[in-house]
Coordinates of C-alpha atoms in Angstrom, one line a residue:
X1 CA 53.5 278.5 -23.9
X2 CA 51.1 275.4 -24.4
X3 CA 53.4 273.6 -27.0
X4 CA 50.8 270.9 -28.3
X5 CA 53.1 270.1 -31.2
X6 CA 50.5 269.5 -33.8
X7 CA 51.8 272.4 -35.8
X8 CA 55.6 272.9 -36.1
X9 CA 57.9 274.9 -38.4
X10 CA 59.7 272.7 -41.1
X11 CA 62.2 275.2 -42.7
X12 CA 65.2 276.9 -41.2
X13 CA 63.7 280.3 -41.9
X14 CA 60.6 279.3 -40.1
X15 CA 62.6 278.0 -37.0
X16 CA 64.6 281.3 -36.9
X17 CA 61.4 283.4 -37.2
X18 CA 59.9 281.3 -34.3
X19 CA 62.9 281.9 -32.1
X20 CA 62.8 285.8 -32.7
X21 CA 59.0 285.9 -32.5
X22 CA 58.9 283.7 -29.4
X23 CA 61.1 286.1 -27.4
X24 CA 58.6 288.9 -27.8
X25 CA 55.6 286.7 -27.9
X26 CA 56.2 284.9 -24.6
X27 CA 57.3 288.2 -22.9
X28 CA 54.1 289.8 -24.1
X29 CA 52.1 286.8 -22.9
X30 CA 53.6 287.0 -19.4
X31 CA 52.9 290.7 -19.3
X32 CA 49.3 290.0 -20.3
X33 CA 49.0 287.4 -17.4
X34 CA 50.4 289.7 -14.9
X35 CA 48.0 292.4 -16.1
X36 CA 45.1 290.0 -15.8
X37 CA 46.3 289.0 -12.3
X38 CA 46.4 292.6 -11.2
X39 CA 42.8 293.3 -12.6
X40 CA 41.3 290.1 -11.1
X41 CA 42.9 290.7 -7.7
X42 CA 41.7 294.3 -7.7
X43 CA 38.2 293.2 -8.6
X44 CA 38.1 290.6 -5.9
X45 CA 39.5 293.0 -3.4
X46 CA 36.8 295.5 -4.3
X47 CA 34.0 293.0 -3.9
X48 CA 35.3 291.6 -0.6
X49 CA 35.9 295.0 0.7
X50 CA 32.3 295.9 0.0
X51 CA 31.2 292.7 1.7
X52 CA 33.3 293.6 4.8
X53 CA 31.9 297.1 4.8
X54 CA 28.3 295.8 4.8
X55 CA 29.3 293.4 7.6
X56 CA 30.7 296.2 9.6
X57 CA 27.5 298.3 9.0
X58 CA 25.3 295.4 10.2
X59 CA 27.3 294.9 13.4
X60 CA 26.9 298.6 14.1
X61 CA 30.7 299.5 13.7
X62 CA 29.8 301.8 10.7
X63 CA 26.9 304.3 10.5
X64 CA 24.1 303.4 8.0
X65 CA 24.8 306.6 6.1
X66 CA 28.5 305.8 5.5
X67 CA 29.6 306.1 1.9
X68 CA 32.9 305.4 0.2
X69 CA 35.1 308.4 -0.4
X70 CA 37.2 310.8 1.6
X71 CA 35.3 309.9 4.7
X72 CA 36.7 306.4 4.5
X73 CA 40.1 307.5 5.8
X74 CA 38.4 308.4 9.0
X75 CA 37.2 304.9 9.7
X76 CA 40.0 302.8 11.2
X77 CA 38.7 299.5 10.5
X78 CA 38.7 300.1 6.8
X79 CA 42.1 302.0 6.4
X80 CA 44.5 299.8 4.5
X81 CA 42.2 296.8 4.6
X82 CA 43.1 294.0 2.3
X83 CA 41.5 290.5 1.6
X84 CA 43.0 287.4 3.0
X85 CA 45.1 285.4 0.6
X86 CA 43.0 282.1 1.6
X87 CA 39.8 283.9 0.6
X88 CA 41.2 284.8 -2.8
X89 CA 42.6 281.3 -3.3
X90 CA 39.2 279.8 -2.5
X91 CA 37.5 282.1 -4.9
X92 CA 40.0 281.6 -7.7
X93 CA 39.9 277.8 -7.1
X94 CA 36.1 277.7 -7.3
X95 CA 36.2 279.9 -10.5
X96 CA 38.8 277.5 -12.2
X97 CA 36.8 274.4 -11.3
X98 CA 33.6 275.9 -12.7
X99 CA 35.4 276.9 -15.8
X100 CA 37.0 273.5 -16.3
X101 CA 33.7 271.7 -15.8
X102 CA 32.0 273.9 -18.4
X103 CA 34.8 273.5 -20.8
X104 CA 34.8 269.7 -20.3
X105 CA 31.1 269.5 -21.0
X106 CA 31.7 271.3 -24.4
X107 CA 34.7 268.9 -25.3
X108 CA 32.8 265.8 -24.3
X109 CA 29.8 266.9 -26.5
X110 CA 31.9 268.0 -29.6
X111 CA 35.1 265.9 -29.5
X112 CA 33.5 262.7 -28.2
X113 CA 35.9 262.3 -25.2
X114 CA 34.6 261.0 -22.0
X115 CA 34.3 263.4 -19.2
X116 CA 37.4 262.4 -17.2
X117 CA 39.5 262.9 -20.4
X118 CA 38.0 266.2 -20.9
X119 CA 38.9 267.3 -17.4
X120 CA 42.4 266.0 -17.9
X121 CA 42.7 267.9 -21.2
X122 CA 41.5 271.1 -19.5
X123 CA 44.1 271.0 -16.7
X124 CA 47.0 270.1 -19.1
X125 CA 45.9 273.0 -21.3
X126 CA 45.1 275.6 -18.7
X127 CA 48.3 274.9 -16.7
X128 CA 50.3 275.2 -20.1
X129 CA 51.8 271.7 -19.7
X130 CA 50.6 270.9 -23.2
X131 CA 51.4 267.1 -23.5
X132 CA 49.7 266.9 -26.8
X133 CA 48.0 263.5 -26.4
X134 CA 44.7 265.3 -26.5
X135 CA 44.2 268.2 -28.8
X136 CA 40.9 269.9 -29.7
X137 CA 39.8 271.1 -33.0
X138 CA 41.7 268.5 -34.9
X139 CA 38.9 266.8 -36.8
X140 CA 38.2 267.9 -40.6
X141 CA 34.8 269.4 -39.9
X142 CA 32.5 270.2 -36.9
X143 CA 29.0 271.1 -36.5
X144 CA 29.0 275.0 -36.0
X145 CA 32.7 275.0 -36.4
X146 CA 33.3 278.7 -36.2
X147 CA 31.3 278.8 -32.9
X148 CA 33.1 275.8 -31.5
X149 CA 36.5 277.3 -32.3
X150 CA 35.5 280.6 -30.9
X151 CA 34.4 278.9 -27.6
X152 CA 37.5 276.8 -27.6
X153 CA 39.6 280.0 -27.8
X154 CA 37.7 281.7 -25.0
X155 CA 37.8 278.8 -22.7
X156 CA 41.6 278.2 -23.2
X157 CA 42.3 282.0 -22.8
X158 CA 40.2 282.4 -19.5
X159 CA 41.3 279.0 -18.2
X160 CA 45.1 279.8 -18.6
X161 CA 44.7 283.2 -17.0
X162 CA 42.7 281.8 -14.1
X163 CA 45.1 278.9 -13.5
X164 CA 48.0 281.3 -13.6
X165 CA 46.5 283.6 -11.0
X166 CA 45.6 280.5 -8.9
X167 CA 49.2 279.2 -9.0
X168 CA 50.6 282.6 -8.0
X169 CA 48.2 282.6 -4.9
X170 CA 49.1 278.9 -4.0
X171 CA 52.9 279.9 -4.2
X172 CA 52.3 282.4 -1.5
X173 CA 50.5 280.0 0.7
X174 CA 53.3 277.5 0.1
X175 CA 55.8 280.1 1.2
X176 CA 53.9 280.9 4.3
X177 CA 53.8 277.2 5.2
X178 CA 57.5 276.8 4.6
X179 CA 58.2 279.8 6.8
X180 CA 56.1 278.4 9.6
X181 CA 57.8 275.0 9.4
X182 CA 61.3 276.5 9.4
X183 CA 60.3 278.7 12.3
X184 CA 59.1 275.7 14.2
X185 CA 62.5 273.9 13.6
X186 CA 64.7 277.0 13.9
X187 CA 67.8 276.5 16.0
X188 CA 66.5 273.1 17.4
X189 CA 69.4 271.4 15.7
X190 CA 71.9 273.7 17.3
X191 CA 71.7 273.7 21.1
X192 CA 74.3 276.6 21.2
X193 CA 72.2 278.8 19.1
X194 CA 69.1 277.8 21.1
X195 CA 70.8 278.5 24.3
X196 CA 72.1 281.9 23.1
X197 CA 68.7 282.9 21.9
X198 CA 67.0 282.0 25.2
X199 CA 69.5 284.0 27.0
X200 CA 68.6 287.1 25.1
X201 CA 65.0 286.9 26.2
X202 CA 63.9 289.8 24.1
X203 CA 63.6 290.3 20.4
X204 CA 66.3 292.6 18.9
X205 CA 67.9 292.8 22.4
X206 CA 71.6 294.2 22.0
X207 CA 74.3 292.2 23.7
X208 CA 77.6 294.0 22.8
X209 CA 80.8 292.6 24.1
X210 CA 79.5 289.2 24.4
X211 CA 82.9 287.8 23.7
X212 CA 84.5 289.9 26.3
X213 CA 82.0 289.0 29.0
X214 CA 82.3 285.5 28.2
X215 CA 85.9 285.5 29.4
X216 CA 86.4 288.8 31.5
X217 CA 83.2 289.7 33.3
X218 CA 83.0 288.0 36.7
X219 CA 79.9 286.6 38.2
X220 CA 78.6 287.8 41.7
X221 CA 78.5 285.7 44.7
X222 CA 75.5 283.6 43.7
X223 CA 76.7 283.3 40.0
X224 CA 73.7 285.1 38.6
X225 CA 73.2 288.2 36.6
X226 CA 71.3 291.2 37.8
X227 CA 67.8 291.1 36.2
X228 CA 68.0 294.8 35.3
X229 CA 71.4 294.5 33.5
X230 CA 71.2 291.1 31.9
X231 CA 71.4 291.4 28.1
X232 CA 72.0 295.1 28.2
X233 CA 75.1 297.1 27.5
X234 CA 76.9 298.4 30.5
X235 CA 77.9 302.1 30.7
X236 CA 81.7 301.2 30.3
X237 CA 81.2 298.8 27.3
X238 CA 81.9 299.4 23.7
X239 CA 79.9 297.9 20.8
X240 CA 81.3 297.0 17.5
X241 CA 79.5 297.6 14.2
X242 CA 79.2 294.0 13.4
X243 CA 77.3 293.3 16.8
X244 CA 75.2 296.4 16.2
X245 CA 74.0 295.4 12.6
X246 CA 73.7 291.7 13.7
X247 CA 71.3 292.6 16.6
X248 CA 69.3 295.3 14.8
X249 CA 68.5 293.8 11.5
X250 CA 64.8 294.6 11.9
X251 CA 65.5 298.2 13.0
X252 CA 67.8 298.7 10.0
X253 CA 65.2 297.2 7.6
X254 CA 62.5 299.6 9.0
X255 CA 65.0 302.5 8.6
X256 CA 65.7 301.6 5.0
X257 CA 61.9 301.3 4.3
X258 CA 61.2 304.8 5.8
X259 CA 64.2 306.2 3.8
X260 CA 62.7 304.7 0.6
X261 CA 59.3 306.0 1.2
X262 CA 60.8 309.5 1.9
X263 CA 62.7 309.3 -1.4
X264 CA 59.7 308.2 -3.4
X265 CA 57.6 311.0 -1.9
X266 CA 54.7 309.0 -0.6
X267 CA 54.1 306.9 2.4
X268 CA 52.9 303.3 2.1
X269 CA 49.5 302.9 3.7
X270 CA 49.4 299.7 5.7
X271 CA 46.7 298.5 8.2
X272 CA 47.9 298.5 11.7
X273 CA 47.3 294.6 12.0
X274 CA 49.1 293.9 8.6
X275 CA 52.6 292.8 8.6
X276 CA 55.1 291.9 5.9
X277 CA 54.6 288.4 4.5
X278 CA 58.0 287.8 3.0
X279 CA 57.1 289.0 -0.4
X280 CA 57.9 292.8 -0.1
X281 CA 60.9 292.4 -2.4
X282 CA 59.1 290.4 -4.9
X283 CA 58.9 291.2 -8.6
X284 CA 56.2 290.7 -11.3
X285 CA 53.2 288.4 -10.0
X286 CA 54.7 288.2 -6.5
X287 CA 54.9 291.8 -6.1
X288 CA 51.3 292.2 -7.4
X289 CA 49.9 289.6 -4.9
X290 CA 51.9 291.2 -2.0
X291 CA 50.5 294.6 -2.8
X292 CA 47.0 293.4 -3.1
X293 CA 46.6 290.8 -0.2
X294 CA 47.0 290.9 3.5
X295 CA 49.4 289.0 5.7
X296 CA 47.9 285.9 6.8
X297 CA 50.8 283.9 8.3
X298 CA 50.5 282.3 11.9
X299 CA 52.3 285.3 13.4
X300 CA 49.5 287.7 12.5

């Protein structure tokens, strides 16, 4: 997926072969990137969990003789623990910068580029942009040519995998920031919606018969609702299916999740303080990140 363009097919048969081979080649490459992402996130989660366990032991929340194993299920502070997405993004960012600096030092010494151009080449290559204005290994001969090309292959492979993982983590952070911004501006542009939401007072409060009460229910002498019955269904009222589903979306989602876990035959272990981060229905890399990382939005 780099596409430098220094080597291209010239015949019709070569172009057709490239199309067929590219379908399987690109699909296999994406699969490899996803597997690398899953392994690197699992490794980081294991290391960060060990550090978290050591911190708990130092603070006295864990006994000194505590060992990983079946006994871990009895420790509430470690059940379902997941690393923060911001910590993983920081670690991947540091690793990507370190890898780019080391690769740039090699390209500066071997290719004769200046260090800034080498950094530019590393980002364009590792992010699979592939402009092609700077391409390595294009000279006729190099000193220790075999060793240099092997190092070039390792740097490009590790750099692309690392940047791919970093991009997926950054996408989750961007999604959380956008959700936070949208939540701040929710219903501010519509006074009618803002007024109806403030009248409910509670999350998921059921207010059936709202249209009927708007026209038919009379107010008391002071023109105020009773505090115990406001926003609740009276004994003689009927509730429509549309109003029920509209006011119980979260309850229906929880019910659907429980039914899915029952059908799959295993419950999903989630920490008490962990909530959904908007990626529970993701696929590919997003599903991997959601299963490995903790919820870190502002509502946590």
